């Protein structure tokens, strides 16, 4: 049984159309990253984990993400085709490690879509409540019969609409996505500008109320906040999923990744400084934290307007992530590890139709039934796990295939930087709660069962290894 059979280093054939440039990639990345993390999770991180020092947590998380981005950039430059970590590890480690990475990616993107949809629903419900409008209890929350809630219907409806939109075609959906991203960035800049007029430095007098925390196994503090805020950067890797649809992917994919991370890091730092500088961190544990702060400092009308804009623009996370996840499933299916039905493309726009519809159905279920916190923590831990595999992968890439050629991106300080990335990712993983680890282990076991029950026997490489 050869579970480490590999795909060749050479460019694989793609039936997708190359239409995307750098601008579309940056909007795709920013649209994926700037969402529930900045509009909701920042408040939770400040109030429950790190206080005003959540800004430092963000910088630590950004450093961790940037290290992984360097490895993504080298891989995407040397293997410029879609599939992300799954495709990269298929080349350097073989099939089973690649499948596990791909499985974790699927969980990450599905969880991120569901979480963004749930966050969108919380914003909409909070906005409606300001006008005295409430949904029936049974339809207003995740499955919890003790509280009388059975399904959160709002995110389900949203994802139904997003699925229909993504099926239309890559150019149409990303053009719409870019427009929404522009509105989202405008809202954040308005918030920062208004917030700077109401900064009270006394709110920063106890800048680190929870301390630094522990490098390994901490529950609160700056490091625990960094583990939580790592979630806020997820989505940058969605850019690598568009490699088969990008012009000059060797150059444009790395550029898109770094521009996206740099811009969003700056936004997160400025937003969290304004949040904790205008309102005491103990009051920030609210789902609609940005409009809440605006209302608290006397800009109620602007707060309501921001709520409306956020309600529309949080859709970009769902669009970007659904785009990426459908491409992951399409690529895995092309290798035979998932049913071939997921390879079906629409005749005109070449969109993986059945893969997209499947993603829509799964994410509707998760967003409607599971609590937002559980989804966010599971997304974090599976992502950190496959980024550890990525760091090992770049070391193996250099060992097996040598240094990058002229014109290809070269990650610095290999193997020192990948080893440091592994240590940091492990440190962030240990900040996760015990229940999250249970979910992680269950997810790993389910992924392994799927591989041996279906993927191994249907792999496109099975004929080659048996010859």
Short mmCIF file of C-alpha atoms in Angstrom, two decimals:
data_model
loop_
_atom_site.label_atom_id
_atom_site.label_comp_id
_atom_site.label_asym_id
_atom_site.label_seq_id
_atom_site.Cartn_x
_atom_site.Cartn_y
_atom_site.Cartn_z
CA UNK A 1 0.00 0.00 0.00
CA UNK A 2 1.68 3.18 -1.22
CA UNK A 3 0.06 6.09 0.59
CA UNK A 4 3.01 8.37 -0.24
CA UNK A 5 2.78 8.25 -4.05
CA UNK A 6 3.49 11.69 -5.51
CA UNK A 7 2.41 13.93 -8.34
CA UNK A 8 5.20 15.32 -10.57
CA UNK A 9 6.70 18.79 -10.08
CA UNK A 10 5.61 19.82 -13.60
CA UNK A 11 2.65 22.13 -14.26
CA UNK A 12 -0.61 20.16 -14.40
CA UNK A 13 -3.25 20.67 -17.08
CA UNK A 14 -6.12 22.92 -16.10
CA UNK A 15 -9.50 23.39 -17.79
CA UNK A 16 -10.18 26.65 -15.95
CA UNK A 17 -9.76 30.02 -17.70
CA UNK A 18 -6.93 32.47 -16.86
CA UNK A 19 -8.67 35.82 -16.43
CA UNK A 20 -7.49 37.28 -13.10
CA UNK A 21 -4.88 39.99 -12.51
CA UNK A 22 -3.18 41.37 -9.40
CA UNK A 23 -6.04 43.74 -8.48
CA UNK A 24 -8.60 40.92 -8.47
CA UNK A 25 -6.29 38.78 -6.33
CA UNK A 26 -5.79 41.56 -3.76
CA UNK A 27 -9.54 42.13 -3.55
CA UNK A 28 -10.04 38.36 -3.23
CA UNK A 29 -7.51 38.23 -0.36
CA UNK A 30 -8.80 41.32 1.45
CA UNK A 31 -12.38 40.15 0.92
CA UNK A 32 -11.50 36.82 2.56
CA UNK A 33 -9.54 38.27 5.49
CA UNK A 34 -11.46 41.41 6.49
CA UNK A 35 -14.73 40.11 7.86
CA UNK A 36 -16.02 38.62 11.10
CA UNK A 37 -12.54 38.87 12.59
CA UNK A 38 -12.34 42.65 12.46
CA UNK A 39 -16.04 43.40 13.00
CA UNK A 40 -16.73 40.90 15.83
CA UNK A 41 -13.76 38.85 17.06
CA UNK A 42 -11.66 41.96 17.90
CA UNK A 43 -14.18 42.92 20.59
CA UNK A 44 -14.22 39.41 22.07
CA UNK A 45 -10.41 39.28 22.02
CA UNK A 46 -10.08 42.59 23.85
CA UNK A 47 -12.76 41.95 26.48
CA UNK A 48 -11.99 38.32 27.33
CA UNK A 49 -8.40 37.57 26.33
CA UNK A 50 -5.93 40.46 26.15
CA UNK A 51 -7.51 43.86 26.88
CA UNK A 52 -5.99 46.77 24.89
CA UNK A 53 -2.97 44.53 24.29
CA UNK A 54 -5.07 42.72 21.68
CA UNK A 55 -3.15 44.98 19.29
CA UNK A 56 0.06 43.15 20.27
CA UNK A 57 -1.78 39.84 19.84
CA UNK A 58 -2.65 40.90 16.30
CA UNK A 59 0.98 41.72 15.50
CA UNK A 60 2.09 38.27 16.79
CA UNK A 61 -0.64 36.58 14.72
CA UNK A 62 0.40 38.65 11.68
CA UNK A 63 4.04 37.55 12.08
CA UNK A 64 2.93 33.92 12.23
CA UNK A 65 0.75 34.35 9.13
CA UNK A 66 3.51 36.21 7.26
CA UNK A 67 5.97 33.37 7.84
CA UNK A 68 3.47 30.93 6.37
CA UNK A 69 2.79 33.38 3.53
CA UNK A 70 6.49 33.26 2.58
CA UNK A 71 6.24 29.49 2.18
CA UNK A 72 2.99 29.84 0.22
CA UNK A 73 4.73 32.34 -2.03
CA UNK A 74 7.65 30.03 -2.85
CA UNK A 75 5.39 27.06 -3.48
CA UNK A 76 2.95 29.10 -5.59
CA UNK A 77 5.86 30.47 -7.63
CA UNK A 78 7.44 27.05 -8.25
CA UNK A 79 4.17 25.09 -8.59
CA UNK A 80 1.84 27.71 -10.08
CA UNK A 81 -1.39 25.76 -10.14
CA UNK A 82 -4.48 25.61 -7.98
CA UNK A 83 -4.98 23.44 -4.91
CA UNK A 84 -2.88 25.32 -2.38
CA UNK A 85 -1.22 23.29 0.39
CA UNK A 86 -2.93 20.14 -0.85
CA UNK A 87 -1.24 20.40 -4.25
CA UNK A 88 2.12 21.42 -2.79
CA UNK A 89 2.30 18.51 -0.34
CA UNK A 90 1.14 16.04 -3.00
CA UNK A 91 4.39 16.86 -4.80
CA UNK A 92 6.82 16.79 -1.84
CA UNK A 93 5.31 14.34 0.68
CA UNK A 94 2.82 12.24 -1.26
CA UNK A 95 -0.86 11.42 -1.32
CA UNK A 96 -1.95 10.74 2.27
CA UNK A 97 -0.24 13.81 3.83
CA UNK A 98 -1.63 15.88 0.95
CA UNK A 99 -5.13 14.53 1.54
CA UNK A 100 -4.96 15.35 5.27
CA UNK A 101 -3.82 18.90 4.43
CA UNK A 102 -6.61 19.17 1.84
CA UNK A 103 -9.14 17.82 4.33
CA UNK A 104 -8.07 20.41 6.91
CA UNK A 105 -8.33 23.11 4.24
CA UNK A 106 -11.88 22.02 3.48
CA UNK A 107 -12.77 22.23 7.18
CA UNK A 108 -11.08 25.63 7.44
CA UNK A 109 -12.89 27.18 4.50
CA UNK A 110 -16.25 25.57 5.34
CA UNK A 111 -15.91 26.73 8.95
CA UNK A 112 -14.84 30.22 7.86
CA UNK A 113 -17.80 30.54 5.48
CA UNK A 114 -20.20 29.34 8.17
CA UNK A 115 -18.65 31.63 10.79
CA UNK A 116 -18.79 34.66 8.49
CA UNK A 117 -22.43 33.90 7.69
CA UNK A 118 -23.23 33.54 11.41
CA UNK A 119 -21.44 36.83 12.14
CA UNK A 120 -23.41 38.46 9.34
CA UNK A 121 -26.61 37.13 10.86
CA UNK A 122 -25.70 38.53 14.29
CA UNK A 123 -25.10 41.97 12.77
CA UNK A 124 -28.42 41.89 10.93
CA UNK A 125 -30.37 40.74 14.00
CA UNK A 126 -28.67 43.37 16.20
CA UNK A 127 -29.52 46.05 13.63
CA UNK A 128 -33.15 44.94 13.42
CA UNK A 129 -33.45 45.00 17.21
CA UNK A 130 -32.66 48.72 17.21
CA UNK A 131 -36.01 49.09 15.45
CA UNK A 132 -37.76 46.62 17.77
CA UNK A 133 -37.82 43.80 15.21
CA UNK A 134 -37.02 40.25 16.38
CA UNK A 135 -37.19 36.88 14.65
CA UNK A 136 -39.10 33.93 16.18
CA UNK A 137 -36.92 32.30 18.85
CA UNK A 138 -36.93 28.91 17.11
CA UNK A 139 -35.35 30.45 13.98
CA UNK A 140 -32.91 32.83 15.63
CA UNK A 141 -30.07 30.68 16.93
CA UNK A 142 -28.06 27.45 16.56
CA UNK A 143 -29.55 24.12 17.67
CA UNK A 144 -30.22 24.36 21.42
CA UNK A 145 -33.65 23.00 22.47
CA UNK A 146 -33.02 24.13 26.07
CA UNK A 147 -33.09 27.75 24.87
CA UNK A 148 -35.85 27.12 22.35
CA UNK A 149 -33.61 27.63 19.28
CA UNK A 150 -33.42 25.05 16.50
CA UNK A 151 -31.86 26.79 13.50
CA UNK A 152 -30.34 30.17 12.73
CA UNK A 153 -32.26 30.85 9.54
CA UNK A 154 -30.61 34.18 8.58
CA UNK A 155 -27.13 32.81 7.64
CA UNK A 156 -28.79 29.90 5.83
CA UNK A 157 -30.68 32.32 3.56
CA UNK A 158 -27.49 34.34 3.00
CA UNK A 159 -25.49 31.30 1.91
CA UNK A 160 -28.26 30.20 -0.43
CA UNK A 161 -27.89 33.54 -2.21
CA UNK A 162 -24.06 33.43 -2.18
CA UNK A 163 -24.06 29.93 -3.67
CA UNK A 164 -26.26 31.10 -6.55
CA UNK A 165 -23.94 34.09 -7.08
CA UNK A 166 -20.69 32.05 -7.11
CA UNK A 167 -22.15 29.63 -9.67
CA UNK A 168 -22.61 32.56 -12.11
CA UNK A 169 -18.91 32.78 -12.99
CA UNK A 170 -15.53 33.86 -11.64
CA UNK A 171 -15.38 37.30 -13.28
CA UNK A 172 -18.92 38.24 -12.32
CA UNK A 173 -18.57 37.15 -8.71
CA UNK A 174 -15.12 38.66 -8.16
CA UNK A 175 -16.17 41.95 -9.76
CA UNK A 176 -19.11 42.10 -7.35
CA UNK A 177 -16.76 41.05 -4.53
CA UNK A 178 -14.33 43.90 -5.37
CA UNK A 179 -17.11 46.50 -5.17
CA UNK A 180 -18.16 45.24 -1.74
CA UNK A 181 -14.53 45.22 -0.52
CA UNK A 182 -14.18 48.90 -1.48
CA UNK A 183 -17.28 49.73 0.60
CA UNK A 184 -15.93 47.67 3.50
CA UNK A 185 -12.57 49.47 3.49
CA UNK A 186 -14.36 52.83 3.30
CA UNK A 187 -16.41 51.97 6.40
CA UNK A 188 -13.29 51.03 8.36
CA UNK A 189 -11.50 54.24 7.36
CA UNK A 190 -14.54 56.29 8.47
CA UNK A 191 -14.59 54.40 11.78
CA UNK A 192 -10.87 55.04 12.36
CA UNK A 193 -11.20 58.75 11.49
CA UNK A 194 -14.17 59.31 13.81
CA UNK A 195 -12.72 57.14 16.56
CA UNK A 196 -9.46 59.10 16.64
CA UNK A 197 -11.48 62.20 17.65
CA UNK A 198 -12.74 60.42 20.80
CA UNK A 199 -9.63 58.62 22.07
CA UNK A 200 -9.35 58.58 25.87
CA UNK A 201 -5.85 57.44 26.82
CA UNK A 202 -7.12 56.46 30.29
CA UNK A 203 -8.68 53.42 28.60
CA UNK A 204 -5.12 52.25 27.86
CA UNK A 205 -3.84 52.84 31.42
CA UNK A 206 -4.02 49.10 32.10
CA UNK A 207 -2.77 48.04 28.69
CA UNK A 208 -2.10 44.38 29.54
CA UNK A 209 -4.74 43.42 32.16
CA UNK A 210 -4.41 39.70 31.41
CA UNK A 211 -0.61 39.76 31.09
CA UNK A 212 1.44 38.11 28.36
CA UNK A 213 0.04 34.67 29.09
CA UNK A 214 1.93 31.45 28.49
CA UNK A 215 3.85 30.45 25.39
CA UNK A 216 2.27 26.99 25.62
CA UNK A 217 -1.11 26.10 27.10
CA UNK A 218 -2.31 29.57 28.11
CA UNK A 219 -6.00 30.45 28.38
CA UNK A 220 -5.84 34.24 28.60
CA UNK A 221 -3.26 36.93 27.88
CA UNK A 222 -1.53 38.24 24.78
CA UNK A 223 -0.63 34.78 23.46
CA UNK A 224 -4.16 33.44 23.92
CA UNK A 225 -5.38 36.58 22.14
CA UNK A 226 -2.91 35.87 19.33
CA UNK A 227 -4.37 32.38 18.94
CA UNK A 228 -7.86 33.86 18.68
CA UNK A 229 -6.81 36.68 16.34
CA UNK A 230 -5.02 34.21 14.07
CA UNK A 231 -8.55 33.41 12.91
CA UNK A 232 -8.90 37.02 11.79
CA UNK A 233 -6.17 36.56 9.14
CA UNK A 234 -7.48 33.35 7.65
CA UNK A 235 -8.33 33.70 3.99
CA UNK A 236 -5.02 34.91 2.56
CA UNK A 237 -4.41 31.38 1.29
CA UNK A 238 -7.57 31.62 -0.82
CA UNK A 239 -5.43 33.56 -3.30
CA UNK A 240 -3.38 30.45 -4.07
CA UNK A 241 -6.61 28.63 -4.98
CA UNK A 242 -6.98 30.99 -7.95
CA UNK A 243 -3.63 30.04 -9.54
CA UNK A 244 -5.26 28.18 -12.44
CA UNK A 245 -7.36 31.26 -13.22
CA UNK A 246 -4.58 33.87 -12.85
CA UNK A 247 -2.43 35.47 -15.52
CA UNK A 248 1.30 35.09 -14.70
CA UNK A 249 0.60 33.14 -11.48
CA UNK A 250 4.35 32.81 -10.64
CA UNK A 251 4.47 36.57 -9.99
CA UNK A 252 0.91 37.59 -9.25
CA UNK A 253 0.07 34.99 -6.56
CA UNK A 254 2.96 35.95 -4.17
CA UNK A 255 2.31 39.66 -4.77
CA UNK A 256 -1.40 39.24 -4.04
CA UNK A 257 -0.69 37.36 -0.79
CA UNK A 258 1.73 39.97 0.60
CA UNK A 259 -0.31 43.02 -0.41
CA UNK A 260 -3.40 41.50 1.24
CA UNK A 261 -1.67 40.62 4.52
CA UNK A 262 0.12 43.99 4.76
CA UNK A 263 -3.04 46.01 4.19
CA UNK A 264 -5.17 43.98 6.60
CA UNK A 265 -2.53 44.01 9.37
CA UNK A 266 -2.44 47.81 9.24
CA UNK A 267 -6.25 47.94 9.38
CA UNK A 268 -6.47 45.54 12.32
CA UNK A 269 -3.89 47.48 14.35
CA UNK A 270 -5.61 50.83 13.76
CA UNK A 271 -9.11 49.46 14.40
CA UNK A 272 -8.19 47.74 17.68
CA UNK A 273 -6.35 50.83 18.95
CA UNK A 274 -9.48 52.88 18.27
CA UNK A 275 -11.80 50.26 19.82
CA UNK A 276 -9.89 50.06 23.10
CA UNK A 277 -9.01 53.76 23.13
CA UNK A 278 -12.58 55.01 22.84
CA UNK A 279 -14.46 52.44 24.97
CA UNK A 280 -13.10 50.49 27.95
CA UNK A 281 -12.14 46.97 26.87
CA UNK A 282 -14.53 45.36 29.41
CA UNK A 283 -17.51 46.69 27.41
CA UNK A 284 -16.47 45.36 24.00
CA UNK A 285 -17.90 41.85 24.21
CA UNK A 286 -20.64 42.48 21.66
CA UNK A 287 -21.41 40.98 18.25
CA UNK A 288 -21.59 44.36 16.45
CA UNK A 289 -18.56 45.96 18.12
CA UNK A 290 -17.75 48.61 15.47
CA UNK A 291 -21.25 50.17 15.32
CA UNK A 292 -21.48 49.78 19.12
CA UNK A 293 -18.37 51.91 19.61
CA UNK A 294 -19.61 54.56 17.17
CA UNK A 295 -22.91 54.79 19.06
CA UNK A 296 -21.05 54.93 22.39
CA UNK A 297 -19.01 57.98 21.33
CA UNK A 298 -21.97 59.95 20.01
CA UNK A 299 -22.17 58.90 16.35
CA UNK A 300 -25.42 56.91 16.49
CA UNK A 301 -26.51 57.71 12.95
CA UNK A 302 -23.10 56.78 11.53
CA UNK A 303 -23.20 53.61 13.65
CA UNK A 304 -26.50 52.60 12.07
CA UNK A 305 -25.18 53.36 8.59
CA UNK A 306 -22.05 51.31 9.32
CA UNK A 307 -24.25 48.43 10.48
CA UNK A 308 -26.04 48.44 7.15
CA UNK A 309 -22.80 48.59 5.16
CA UNK A 310 -21.21 45.84 7.28
CA UNK A 311 -24.29 43.67 6.77
CA UNK A 312 -23.75 43.91 3.00
CA UNK A 313 -19.95 43.78 2.94
CA UNK A 314 -19.47 40.78 5.26
CA UNK A 315 -20.85 38.84 2.31
CA UNK A 316 -17.40 39.20 0.67
CA UNK A 317 -15.89 36.67 3.10
CA UNK A 318 -18.53 34.11 2.16
CA UNK A 319 -18.00 34.80 -1.55
CA UNK A 320 -14.19 34.60 -1.42
CA UNK A 321 -14.10 31.51 0.78
CA UNK A 322 -16.77 29.69 -1.21
CA UNK A 323 -14.82 30.45 -4.38
CA UNK A 324 -11.68 28.98 -2.77
CA UNK A 325 -13.31 25.90 -1.23
CA UNK A 326 -15.08 24.89 -4.44
CA UNK A 327 -11.66 24.99 -6.18
CA UNK A 328 -10.09 22.80 -3.48
CA UNK A 329 -12.84 20.19 -3.89
CA UNK A 330 -12.56 20.42 -7.69
CA UNK A 331 -8.79 19.80 -7.56
CA UNK A 332 -9.05 16.91 -5.10
CA UNK A 333 -11.77 15.38 -7.27
CA UNK A 334 -9.56 15.68 -10.37
CA UNK A 335 -7.02 13.48 -8.55
CA UNK A 336 -9.69 10.89 -7.79
CA UNK A 337 -9.72 11.36 -4.01
CA UNK A 338 -13.29 12.68 -4.10
CA UNK A 339 -16.15 11.65 -6.46
CA UNK A 340 -15.69 12.69 -10.09
CA UNK A 341 -19.05 14.51 -10.06
CA UNK A 342 -17.26 17.45 -8.43
CA UNK A 343 -15.23 17.94 -11.63
CA UNK A 344 -18.26 19.07 -13.63
CA UNK A 345 -17.84 22.61 -15.01
CA UNK A 346 -20.48 24.97 -16.36
CA UNK A 347 -20.13 25.10 -20.18
CA UNK A 348 -19.63 28.85 -20.55
CA UNK A 349 -18.02 30.23 -17.38
CA UNK A 350 -16.10 27.04 -16.42
CA UNK A 351 -17.21 27.13 -12.77
CA UNK A 352 -17.13 23.84 -10.79
CA UNK A 353 -20.90 23.84 -10.40
CA UNK A 354 -21.56 20.71 -8.32
CA UNK A 355 -18.59 21.42 -6.03
CA UNK A 356 -19.96 24.92 -5.39
CA UNK A 357 -23.50 23.67 -4.71
CA UNK A 358 -22.12 21.01 -2.34
CA UNK A 359 -20.15 23.68 -0.45
CA UNK A 360 -23.31 25.78 -0.20
CA UNK A 361 -25.36 22.94 1.28
CA UNK A 362 -22.70 21.95 3.84
CA UNK A 363 -22.06 25.51 5.00
CA UNK A 364 -25.79 26.25 5.26
CA UNK A 365 -26.07 23.32 7.65
CA UNK A 366 -23.08 24.35 9.80
CA UNK A 367 -24.02 28.03 9.98
CA UNK A 368 -27.61 27.21 10.88
CA UNK A 369 -26.94 24.56 13.53
CA UNK A 370 -23.53 25.13 15.18
CA UNK A 371 -22.50 28.03 17.50
CA UNK A 372 -20.10 30.61 16.05
CA UNK A 373 -17.47 30.09 18.80
CA UNK A 374 -17.10 26.35 18.13
CA UNK A 375 -16.71 26.95 14.40
CA UNK A 376 -14.07 29.67 14.91
CA UNK A 377 -11.91 27.57 17.26
CA UNK A 378 -12.04 24.48 15.02
CA UNK A 379 -11.07 26.59 12.02
CA UNK A 380 -8.04 27.91 13.93
CA UNK A 381 -6.64 24.55 14.99
CA UNK A 382 -7.00 22.76 11.64
CA UNK A 383 -5.41 25.72 9.85
CA UNK A 384 -2.45 25.80 12.23
CA UNK A 385 -2.05 22.04 11.69
CA UNK A 386 -1.78 22.28 7.91
CA UNK A 387 0.50 25.34 8.12
CA UNK A 388 2.87 23.16 10.15
CA UNK A 389 2.77 20.63 7.30
CA UNK A 390 3.45 23.50 4.87
CA UNK A 391 6.53 24.56 6.85
CA UNK A 392 7.89 21.01 6.77
CA UNK A 393 7.00 20.94 3.07
CA UNK A 394 9.17 23.92 2.11
CA UNK A 395 12.16 22.25 3.80
CA UNK A 396 11.47 19.07 1.79
CA UNK A 397 10.97 21.12 -1.39
CA UNK A 398 14.46 22.60 -1.08
CA UNK A 399 15.94 19.18 -0.24
CA UNK A 400 14.35 17.37 -3.20
CA UNK A 401 14.26 20.10 -5.87
CA UNK A 402 17.01 22.52 -4.86
CA UNK A 403 16.92 26.32 -4.77
CA UNK A 404 14.30 28.33 -6.71
CA UNK A 405 15.24 29.27 -10.28
CA UNK A 406 15.68 32.82 -11.50
CA UNK A 407 12.33 34.63 -11.48
CA UNK A 408 10.83 32.32 -8.84
CA UNK A 409 10.12 33.53 -5.30
CA UNK A 410 12.61 32.42 -2.65
CA UNK A 411 11.56 32.18 1.02
CA UNK A 412 14.42 33.45 3.24
CA UNK A 413 16.31 31.57 5.97
CA UNK A 414 15.29 28.03 5.13
CA UNK A 415 15.29 25.82 7.24
CA UNK A 416 15.49 28.24 10.23
CA UNK A 417 12.31 30.18 9.38
CA UNK A 418 10.14 27.08 8.75
CA UNK A 419 11.28 25.59 12.08
CA UNK A 420 10.42 28.86 13.85
CA UNK A 421 7.02 28.85 12.14
CA UNK A 422 6.38 25.30 13.38
CA UNK A 423 7.24 26.32 16.96
CA UNK A 424 4.96 29.38 16.80
CA UNK A 425 2.06 27.41 15.27
CA UNK A 426 2.39 24.73 17.95
CA UNK A 427 2.38 27.44 20.63
CA UNK A 428 -0.84 28.89 19.20
CA UNK A 429 -2.43 25.42 18.96
CA UNK A 430 -1.83 24.79 22.67
CA UNK A 431 -3.84 27.92 23.49
CA UNK A 432 -6.95 26.15 22.17
CA UNK A 433 -9.47 24.68 24.58
CA UNK A 434 -9.65 20.94 25.29
CA UNK A 435 -12.98 20.65 23.45
CA UNK A 436 -11.31 22.10 20.35
CA UNK A 437 -8.64 19.39 20.51
CA UNK A 438 -11.34 16.72 20.75
CA UNK A 439 -12.97 18.16 17.62
CA UNK A 440 -9.58 18.24 15.90
CA UNK A 441 -8.87 14.57 16.67
CA UNK A 442 -12.35 13.55 15.51
CA UNK A 443 -11.87 15.54 12.28
CA UNK A 444 -8.49 13.86 11.68
CA UNK A 445 -9.97 10.38 12.21
CA UNK A 446 -12.91 11.09 9.88
CA UNK A 447 -10.53 12.41 7.21
CA UNK A 448 -8.37 9.31 7.48
CA UNK A 449 -11.40 7.02 7.18
CA UNK A 450 -12.58 8.85 4.05
CA UNK A 451 -9.14 8.48 2.47
CA UNK A 452 -8.79 4.75 3.06
CA UNK A 453 -12.46 3.99 2.34
CA UNK A 454 -12.62 5.99 -0.91
CA UNK A 455 -9.63 8.14 -1.86
CA UNK A 456 -6.89 5.51 -1.89
CA UNK A 457 -8.88 3.11 -4.06
CA UNK A 458 -10.00 5.77 -6.57
CA UNK A 459 -6.78 7.78 -6.85
CA UNK A 460 -5.66 8.62 -10.40
CA UNK A 461 -2.16 7.50 -9.35
CA UNK A 462 -3.22 3.96 -8.44
CA UNK A 463 -2.71 2.62 -11.99
CA UNK A 464 0.77 4.09 -12.19
CA UNK A 465 1.88 2.60 -8.87
CA UNK A 466 0.49 -0.83 -9.78
CA UNK A 467 2.23 -1.01 -13.18
#
